[in-house]
CSV table of C-alpha atoms in Angstrom, one decimal:
chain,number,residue,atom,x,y,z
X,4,UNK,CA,12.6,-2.3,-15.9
X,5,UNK,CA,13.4,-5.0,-13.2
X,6,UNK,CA,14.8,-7.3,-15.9
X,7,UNK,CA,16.6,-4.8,-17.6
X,8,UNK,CA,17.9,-3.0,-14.5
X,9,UNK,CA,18.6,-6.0,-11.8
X,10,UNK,CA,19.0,-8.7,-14.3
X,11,UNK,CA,20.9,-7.1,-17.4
X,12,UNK,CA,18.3,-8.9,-19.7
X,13,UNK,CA,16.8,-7.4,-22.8
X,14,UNK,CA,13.6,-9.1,-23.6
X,15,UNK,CA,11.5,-8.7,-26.7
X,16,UNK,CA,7.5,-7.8,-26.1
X,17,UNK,CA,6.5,-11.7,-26.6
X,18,UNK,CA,9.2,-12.9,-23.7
X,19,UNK,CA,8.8,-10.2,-21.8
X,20,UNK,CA,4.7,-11.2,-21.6
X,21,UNK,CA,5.3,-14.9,-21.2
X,22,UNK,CA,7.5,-14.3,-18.1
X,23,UNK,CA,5.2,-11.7,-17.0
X,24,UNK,CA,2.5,-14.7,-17.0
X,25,UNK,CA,4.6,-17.7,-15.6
X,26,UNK,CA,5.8,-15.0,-13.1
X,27,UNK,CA,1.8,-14.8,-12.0
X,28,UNK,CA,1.0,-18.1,-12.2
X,29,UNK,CA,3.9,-18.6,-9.8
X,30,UNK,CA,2.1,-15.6,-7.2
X,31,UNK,CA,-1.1,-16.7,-7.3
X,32,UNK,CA,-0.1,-20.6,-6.1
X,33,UNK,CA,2.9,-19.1,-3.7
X,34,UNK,CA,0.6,-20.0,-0.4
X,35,UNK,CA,-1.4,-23.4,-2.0
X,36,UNK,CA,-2.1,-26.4,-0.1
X,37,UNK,CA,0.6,-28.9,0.0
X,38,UNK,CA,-1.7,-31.3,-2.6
X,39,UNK,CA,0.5,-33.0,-5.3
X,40,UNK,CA,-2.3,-33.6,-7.9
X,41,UNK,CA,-3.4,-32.7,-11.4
X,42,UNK,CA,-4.6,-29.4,-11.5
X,43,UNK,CA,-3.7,-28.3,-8.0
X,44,UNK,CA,-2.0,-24.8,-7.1
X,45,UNK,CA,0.7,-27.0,-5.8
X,46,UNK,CA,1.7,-28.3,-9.4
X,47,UNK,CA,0.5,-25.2,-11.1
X,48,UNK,CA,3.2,-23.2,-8.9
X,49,UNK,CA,6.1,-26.2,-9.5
X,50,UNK,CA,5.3,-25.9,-13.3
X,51,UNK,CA,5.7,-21.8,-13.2
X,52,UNK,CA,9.1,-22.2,-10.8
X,53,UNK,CA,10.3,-25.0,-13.5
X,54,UNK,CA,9.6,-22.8,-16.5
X,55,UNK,CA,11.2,-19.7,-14.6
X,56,UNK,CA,14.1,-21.7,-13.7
X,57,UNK,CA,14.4,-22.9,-17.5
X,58,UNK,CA,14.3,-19.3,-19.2
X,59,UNK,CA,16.3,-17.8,-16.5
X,60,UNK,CA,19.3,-20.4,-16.9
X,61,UNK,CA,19.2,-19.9,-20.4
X,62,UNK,CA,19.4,-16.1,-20.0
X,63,UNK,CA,21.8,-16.2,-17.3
X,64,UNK,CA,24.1,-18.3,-19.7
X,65,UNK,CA,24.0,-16.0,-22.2
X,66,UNK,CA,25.0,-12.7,-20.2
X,67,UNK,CA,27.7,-15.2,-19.0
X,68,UNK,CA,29.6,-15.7,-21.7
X,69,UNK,CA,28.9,-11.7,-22.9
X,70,UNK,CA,31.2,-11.0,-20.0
X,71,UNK,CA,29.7,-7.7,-19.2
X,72,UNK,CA,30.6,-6.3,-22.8
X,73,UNK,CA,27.6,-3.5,-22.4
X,74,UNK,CA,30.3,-1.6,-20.2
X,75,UNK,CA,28.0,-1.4,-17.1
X,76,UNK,CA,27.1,-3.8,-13.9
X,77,UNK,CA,23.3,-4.4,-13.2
X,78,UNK,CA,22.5,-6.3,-9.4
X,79,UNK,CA,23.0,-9.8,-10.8
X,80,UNK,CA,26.8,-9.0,-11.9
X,81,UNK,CA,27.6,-7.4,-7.9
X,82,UNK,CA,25.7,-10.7,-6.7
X,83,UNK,CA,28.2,-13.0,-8.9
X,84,UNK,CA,31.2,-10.3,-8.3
X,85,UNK,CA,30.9,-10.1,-4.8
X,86,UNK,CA,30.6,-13.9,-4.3
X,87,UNK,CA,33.7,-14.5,-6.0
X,88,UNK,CA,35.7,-11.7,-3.5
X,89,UNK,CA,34.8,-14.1,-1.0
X,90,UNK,CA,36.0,-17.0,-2.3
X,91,UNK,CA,32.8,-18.6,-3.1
X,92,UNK,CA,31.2,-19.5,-6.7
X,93,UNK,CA,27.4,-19.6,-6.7
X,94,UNK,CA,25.9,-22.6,-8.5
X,95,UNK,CA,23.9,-22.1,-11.3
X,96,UNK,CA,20.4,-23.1,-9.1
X,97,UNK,CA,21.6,-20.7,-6.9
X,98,UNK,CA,22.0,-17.5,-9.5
X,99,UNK,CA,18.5,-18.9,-11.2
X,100,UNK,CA,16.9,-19.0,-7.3
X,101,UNK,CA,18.6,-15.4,-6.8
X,102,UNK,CA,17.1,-13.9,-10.5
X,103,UNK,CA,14.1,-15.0,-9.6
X,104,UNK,CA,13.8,-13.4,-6.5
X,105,UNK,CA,15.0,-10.4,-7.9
X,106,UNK,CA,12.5,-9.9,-10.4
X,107,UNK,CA,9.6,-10.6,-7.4
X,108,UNK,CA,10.7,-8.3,-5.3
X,109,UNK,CA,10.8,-5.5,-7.9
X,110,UNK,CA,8.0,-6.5,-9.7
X,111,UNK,CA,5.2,-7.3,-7.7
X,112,UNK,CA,5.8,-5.6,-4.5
X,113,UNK,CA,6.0,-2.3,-6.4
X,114,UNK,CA,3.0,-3.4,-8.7
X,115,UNK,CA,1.5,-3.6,-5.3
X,116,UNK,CA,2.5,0.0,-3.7
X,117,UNK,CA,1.8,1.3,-7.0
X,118,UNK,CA,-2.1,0.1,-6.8
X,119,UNK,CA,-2.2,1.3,-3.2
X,120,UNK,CA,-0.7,5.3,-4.1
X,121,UNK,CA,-3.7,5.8,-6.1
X,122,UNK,CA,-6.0,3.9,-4.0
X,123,UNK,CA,-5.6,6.3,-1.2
X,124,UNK,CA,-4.5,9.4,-3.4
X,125,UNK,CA,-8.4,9.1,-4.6
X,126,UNK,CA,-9.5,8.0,-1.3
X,127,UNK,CA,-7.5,11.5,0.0
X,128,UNK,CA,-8.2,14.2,-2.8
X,129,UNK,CA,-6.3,16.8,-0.3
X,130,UNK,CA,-3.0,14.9,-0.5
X,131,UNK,CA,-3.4,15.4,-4.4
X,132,UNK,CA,-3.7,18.9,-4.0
X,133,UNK,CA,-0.2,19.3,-1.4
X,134,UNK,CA,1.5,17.4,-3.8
X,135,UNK,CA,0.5,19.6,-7.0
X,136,UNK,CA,1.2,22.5,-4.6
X,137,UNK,CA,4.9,21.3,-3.7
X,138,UNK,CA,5.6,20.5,-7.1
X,139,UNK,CA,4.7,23.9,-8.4
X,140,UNK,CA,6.3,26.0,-5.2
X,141,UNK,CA,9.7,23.5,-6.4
X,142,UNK,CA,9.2,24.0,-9.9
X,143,UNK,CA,10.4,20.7,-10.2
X,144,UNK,CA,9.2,19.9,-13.7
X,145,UNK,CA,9.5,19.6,-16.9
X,146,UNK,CA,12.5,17.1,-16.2
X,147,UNK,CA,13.1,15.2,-12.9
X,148,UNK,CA,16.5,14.0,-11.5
X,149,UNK,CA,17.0,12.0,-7.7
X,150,UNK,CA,18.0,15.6,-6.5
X,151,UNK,CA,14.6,17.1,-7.3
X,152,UNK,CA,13.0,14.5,-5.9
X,153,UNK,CA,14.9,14.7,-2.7
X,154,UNK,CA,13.5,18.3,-2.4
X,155,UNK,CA,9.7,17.3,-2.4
X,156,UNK,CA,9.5,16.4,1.2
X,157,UNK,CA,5.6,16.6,1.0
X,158,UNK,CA,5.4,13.6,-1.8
X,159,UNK,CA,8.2,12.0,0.6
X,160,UNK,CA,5.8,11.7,3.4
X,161,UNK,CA,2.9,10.6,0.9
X,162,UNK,CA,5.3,7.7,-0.2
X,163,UNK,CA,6.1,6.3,3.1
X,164,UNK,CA,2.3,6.9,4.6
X,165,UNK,CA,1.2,4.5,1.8
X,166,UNK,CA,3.5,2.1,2.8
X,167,UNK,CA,3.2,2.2,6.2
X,168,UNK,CA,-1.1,1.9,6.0
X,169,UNK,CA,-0.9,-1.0,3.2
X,170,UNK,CA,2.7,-2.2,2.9
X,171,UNK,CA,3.0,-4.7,-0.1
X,172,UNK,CA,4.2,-7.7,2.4
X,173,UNK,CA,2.6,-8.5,5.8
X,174,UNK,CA,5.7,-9.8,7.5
X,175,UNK,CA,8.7,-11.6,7.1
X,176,UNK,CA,11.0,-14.4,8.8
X,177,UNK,CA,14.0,-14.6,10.5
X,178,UNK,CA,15.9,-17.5,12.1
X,179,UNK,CA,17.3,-17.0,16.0
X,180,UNK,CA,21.0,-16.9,15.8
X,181,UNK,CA,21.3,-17.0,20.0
X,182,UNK,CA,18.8,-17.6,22.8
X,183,UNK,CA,16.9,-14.3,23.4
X,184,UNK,CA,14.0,-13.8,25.9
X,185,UNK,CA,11.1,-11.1,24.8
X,186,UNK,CA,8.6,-9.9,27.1
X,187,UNK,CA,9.2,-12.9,29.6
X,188,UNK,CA,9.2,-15.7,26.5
X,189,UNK,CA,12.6,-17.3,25.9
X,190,UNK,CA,13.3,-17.7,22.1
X,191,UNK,CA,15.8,-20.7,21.9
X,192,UNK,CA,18.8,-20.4,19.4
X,193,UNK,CA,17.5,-22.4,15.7
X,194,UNK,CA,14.0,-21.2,15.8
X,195,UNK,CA,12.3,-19.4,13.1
X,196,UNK,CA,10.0,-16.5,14.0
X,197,UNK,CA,7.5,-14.4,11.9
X,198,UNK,CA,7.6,-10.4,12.3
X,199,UNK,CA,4.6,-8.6,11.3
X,200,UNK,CA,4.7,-5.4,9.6
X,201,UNK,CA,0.9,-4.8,9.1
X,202,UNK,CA,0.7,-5.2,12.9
X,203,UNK,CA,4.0,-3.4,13.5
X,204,UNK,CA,2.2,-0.2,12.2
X,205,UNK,CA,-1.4,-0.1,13.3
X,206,UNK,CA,0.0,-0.7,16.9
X,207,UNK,CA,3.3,1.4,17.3
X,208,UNK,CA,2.9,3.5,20.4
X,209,UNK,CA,5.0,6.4,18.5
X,210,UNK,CA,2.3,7.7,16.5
X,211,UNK,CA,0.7,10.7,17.8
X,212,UNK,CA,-2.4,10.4,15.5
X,213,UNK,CA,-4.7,6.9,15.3
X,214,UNK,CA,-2.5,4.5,13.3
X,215,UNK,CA,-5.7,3.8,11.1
X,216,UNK,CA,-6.0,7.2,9.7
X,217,UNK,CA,-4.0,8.5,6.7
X,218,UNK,CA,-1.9,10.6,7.6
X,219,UNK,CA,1.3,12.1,5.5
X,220,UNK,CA,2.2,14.2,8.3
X,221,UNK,CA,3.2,12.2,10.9
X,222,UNK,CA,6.5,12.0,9.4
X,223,UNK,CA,7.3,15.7,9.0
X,224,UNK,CA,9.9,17.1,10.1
X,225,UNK,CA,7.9,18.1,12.9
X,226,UNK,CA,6.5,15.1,14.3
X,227,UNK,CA,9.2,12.4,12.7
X,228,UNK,CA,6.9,9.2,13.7
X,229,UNK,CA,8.5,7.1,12.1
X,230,UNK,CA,12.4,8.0,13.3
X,231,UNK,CA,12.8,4.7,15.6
X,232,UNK,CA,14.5,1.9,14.4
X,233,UNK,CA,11.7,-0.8,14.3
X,234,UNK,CA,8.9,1.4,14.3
X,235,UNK,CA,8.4,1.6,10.7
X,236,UNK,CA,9.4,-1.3,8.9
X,237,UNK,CA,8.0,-1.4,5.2
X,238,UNK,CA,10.6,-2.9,3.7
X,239,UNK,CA,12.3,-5.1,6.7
X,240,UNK,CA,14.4,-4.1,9.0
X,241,UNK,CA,18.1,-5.0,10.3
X,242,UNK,CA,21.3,-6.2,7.7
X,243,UNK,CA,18.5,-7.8,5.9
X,244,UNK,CA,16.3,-5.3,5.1
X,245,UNK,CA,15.4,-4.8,1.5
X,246,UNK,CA,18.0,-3.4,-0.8
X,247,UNK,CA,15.2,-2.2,-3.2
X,248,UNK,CA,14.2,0.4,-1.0
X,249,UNK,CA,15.4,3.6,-2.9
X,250,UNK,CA,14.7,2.2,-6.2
X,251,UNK,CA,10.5,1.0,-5.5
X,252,UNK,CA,10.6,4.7,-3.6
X,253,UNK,CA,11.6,6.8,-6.7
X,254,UNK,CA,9.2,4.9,-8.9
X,255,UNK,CA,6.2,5.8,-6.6
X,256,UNK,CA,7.2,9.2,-6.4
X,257,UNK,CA,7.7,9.3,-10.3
X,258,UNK,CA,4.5,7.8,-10.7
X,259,UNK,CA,2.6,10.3,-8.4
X,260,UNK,CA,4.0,13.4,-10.0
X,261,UNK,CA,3.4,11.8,-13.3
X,262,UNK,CA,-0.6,11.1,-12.4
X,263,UNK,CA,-1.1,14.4,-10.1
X,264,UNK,CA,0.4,16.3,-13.1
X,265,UNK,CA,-1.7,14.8,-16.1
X,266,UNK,CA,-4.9,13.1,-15.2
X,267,UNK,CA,-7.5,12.8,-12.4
X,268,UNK,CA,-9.1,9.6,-11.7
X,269,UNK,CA,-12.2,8.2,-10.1
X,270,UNK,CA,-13.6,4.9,-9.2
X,271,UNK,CA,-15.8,2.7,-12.6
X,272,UNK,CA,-17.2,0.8,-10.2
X,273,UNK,CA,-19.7,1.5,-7.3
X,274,UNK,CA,-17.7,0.9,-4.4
X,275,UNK,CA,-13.7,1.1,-3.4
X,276,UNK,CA,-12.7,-2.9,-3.6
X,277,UNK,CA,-11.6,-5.2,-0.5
X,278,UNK,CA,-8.0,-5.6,0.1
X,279,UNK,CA,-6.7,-9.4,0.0
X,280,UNK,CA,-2.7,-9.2,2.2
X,281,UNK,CA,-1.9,-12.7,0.8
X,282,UNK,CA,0.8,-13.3,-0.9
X,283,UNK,CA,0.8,-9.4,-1.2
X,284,UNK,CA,-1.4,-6.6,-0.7
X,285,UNK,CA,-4.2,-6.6,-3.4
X,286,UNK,CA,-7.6,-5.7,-4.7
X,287,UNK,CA,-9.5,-8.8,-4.6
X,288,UNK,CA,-11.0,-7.8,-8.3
X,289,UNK,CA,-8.7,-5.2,-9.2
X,290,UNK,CA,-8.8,-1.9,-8.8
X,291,UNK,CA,-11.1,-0.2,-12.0
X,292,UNK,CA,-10.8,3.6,-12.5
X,293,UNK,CA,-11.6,6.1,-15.1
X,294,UNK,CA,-8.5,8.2,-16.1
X,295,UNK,CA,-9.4,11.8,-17.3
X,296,UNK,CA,-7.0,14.3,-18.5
X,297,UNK,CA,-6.2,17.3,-16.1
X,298,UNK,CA,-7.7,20.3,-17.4
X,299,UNK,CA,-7.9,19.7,-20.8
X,300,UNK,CA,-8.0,23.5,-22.1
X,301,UNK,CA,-4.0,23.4,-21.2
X,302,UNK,CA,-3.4,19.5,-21.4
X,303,UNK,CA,-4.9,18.2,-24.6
X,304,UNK,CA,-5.2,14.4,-24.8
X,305,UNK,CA,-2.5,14.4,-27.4
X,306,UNK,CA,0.0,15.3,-24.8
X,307,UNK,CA,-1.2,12.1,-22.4
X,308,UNK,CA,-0.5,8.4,-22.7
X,309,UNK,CA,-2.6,6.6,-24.6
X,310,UNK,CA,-4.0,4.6,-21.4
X,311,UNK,CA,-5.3,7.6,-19.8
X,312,UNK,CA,-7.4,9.5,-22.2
X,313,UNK,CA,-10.7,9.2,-20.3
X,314,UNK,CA,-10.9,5.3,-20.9
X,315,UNK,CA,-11.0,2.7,-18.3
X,316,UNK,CA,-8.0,0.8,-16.8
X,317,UNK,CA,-8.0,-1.7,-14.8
X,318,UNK,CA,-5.4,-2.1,-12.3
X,319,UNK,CA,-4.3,-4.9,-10.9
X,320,UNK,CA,-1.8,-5.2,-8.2
């Protein structure tokens, strides 16, 4: 969908699973020791960033000289367009760098909420049942649009509970354009600085209930938690903050309605797994489940996706 969508590429199933696996290679050795040697993470992750940067100059040459001939504009074509309204021409390291990021930001950050909705929708069985609830009071189904989404509040609050207890990045950086001082420290002009968004939400003194808990509604239209500016900051916060935001939103909702409509799940192994927060929120070993259809006297299995007919998947964020 990301490539598709963001990058206007259309990949066949053996490309599409090679990038998929330089594209992890590239993750896994994001944060490796700065050690230059055979075999290291460090040369591992150069490799997987060369091989990225080969297939997506190739690709990006290609939808080049097609001149947007499919008649629409995906995010790479506003990127290029609105560079050039400026009066500037990006270089082609600079289009590859920008693809690239792309792709990470709507792949694996999403793969990552995505893991983490059903994580805590098992974790909170009564959050499943709201949700089927809403979604019957709505009668939002059989086919859903933006504007029936918009009208399942509940689910809403679901969505942006999950990313505010395991949000798929920790933090993010900013450089100090002009001398600032913040409780009594003086931030000088150049600096770089780290905000945290993990520690942003377990310790904002808006919440009514214990930041730790699960809890969809705090941001109800009663209580609204999560109104202030800098208060709940999942996806950034400022000019900068990510422009994915609608996009990784609907797909979570989309996903949710799709599971709490079809299946029910449960854990295939004996405990819930430990969380890893580097480079993004993870189980350490994946998160096994067994998938069952929902009542099976109305849904037969025949009506489900093949992956969810009462066999295991393994989920890996």
């Amino acid at each position: 969908v990301a490539a598709r969508v963001l990058l206007g590429l259309s990949l066949e199933e053996k490309q599409f699973k090679d990038l998929a696996k330089t594209f992890e290679q590239l993750v896994e050795n994001l944060f490796s020791l700065p050690l230059n040697i055979p075999f290291s993470g460090l040369r591992k992750g150069i490799k997987a960033r060369d091989l990225l940067h080969e297939f997506m100059e190739k690709a990006i040459m290609e939808k080049l000289q097609r001149k947007n001939s499919e008649g629409y504009s995906d995010a790479l074509d506003f990127l290029i367009n609105s560079a050039k309204e400026h009066g500037k021409e990006f270089t082609m390291q600079e289009l590859k760098e920008s693809a690239i990021e792309l792709i990470f930001a709507a792949f694996f950050t999403t793969a990552s909420a995505s893991t983490s909705l059903i994580l805590l929708l098992l974790k909170h069985p009564s959050a499943v049942e709201k949700i089927r609830q809403e979604l019957a009071e709505c009668h939002c189904q059989p086919e859903m649009n933006l504007d029936k989404l918009s009208r399942l509040r509940y689910l809403d609050c679901v969505v942006k509970e999950v990313l505010r207890v395991l949000p798929p990045i920790s933090g993010g950086y900013r450089t100090v354009l002009q001398t600032f001082e913040l409780d009594g420290y003086q931030i000088p002009k150049g600096w770089s600085v780290m905000y945290s968004i993990r520690d942003t939400h377990e310790t904002a003194a808006v919440y009514q209930s214990p930041p730790e808990r699960f809890d969809p509604d705090r941001f109800g239209s009663a209580r609204q938690e999560g109104a202030g500016r800098f208060h709940y900051i999942p996806f950034g916060g400022g000019v900068r903050s990510c422009i994915g935001q609608e996009l990784a939103k609907a797909i979570l909702k989309l996903l949710a309605i799709e599971l709490v409509s079809t299946a029910r799940w449960e854990l295939a192994t004996p405990g819930f797994p430990e969380m890893q927060t580097v480079p993004i929120v993870h189980p350490v070993d994946g998160l096994q489940l067994f998938f069952h259809p929902l009542q099976p006297e109305i849904l037969p299995e025949s009506c489900l996706p093949e992956n969810i007919k009462g066999d295991t998947l393994d989920i890996r964020g």
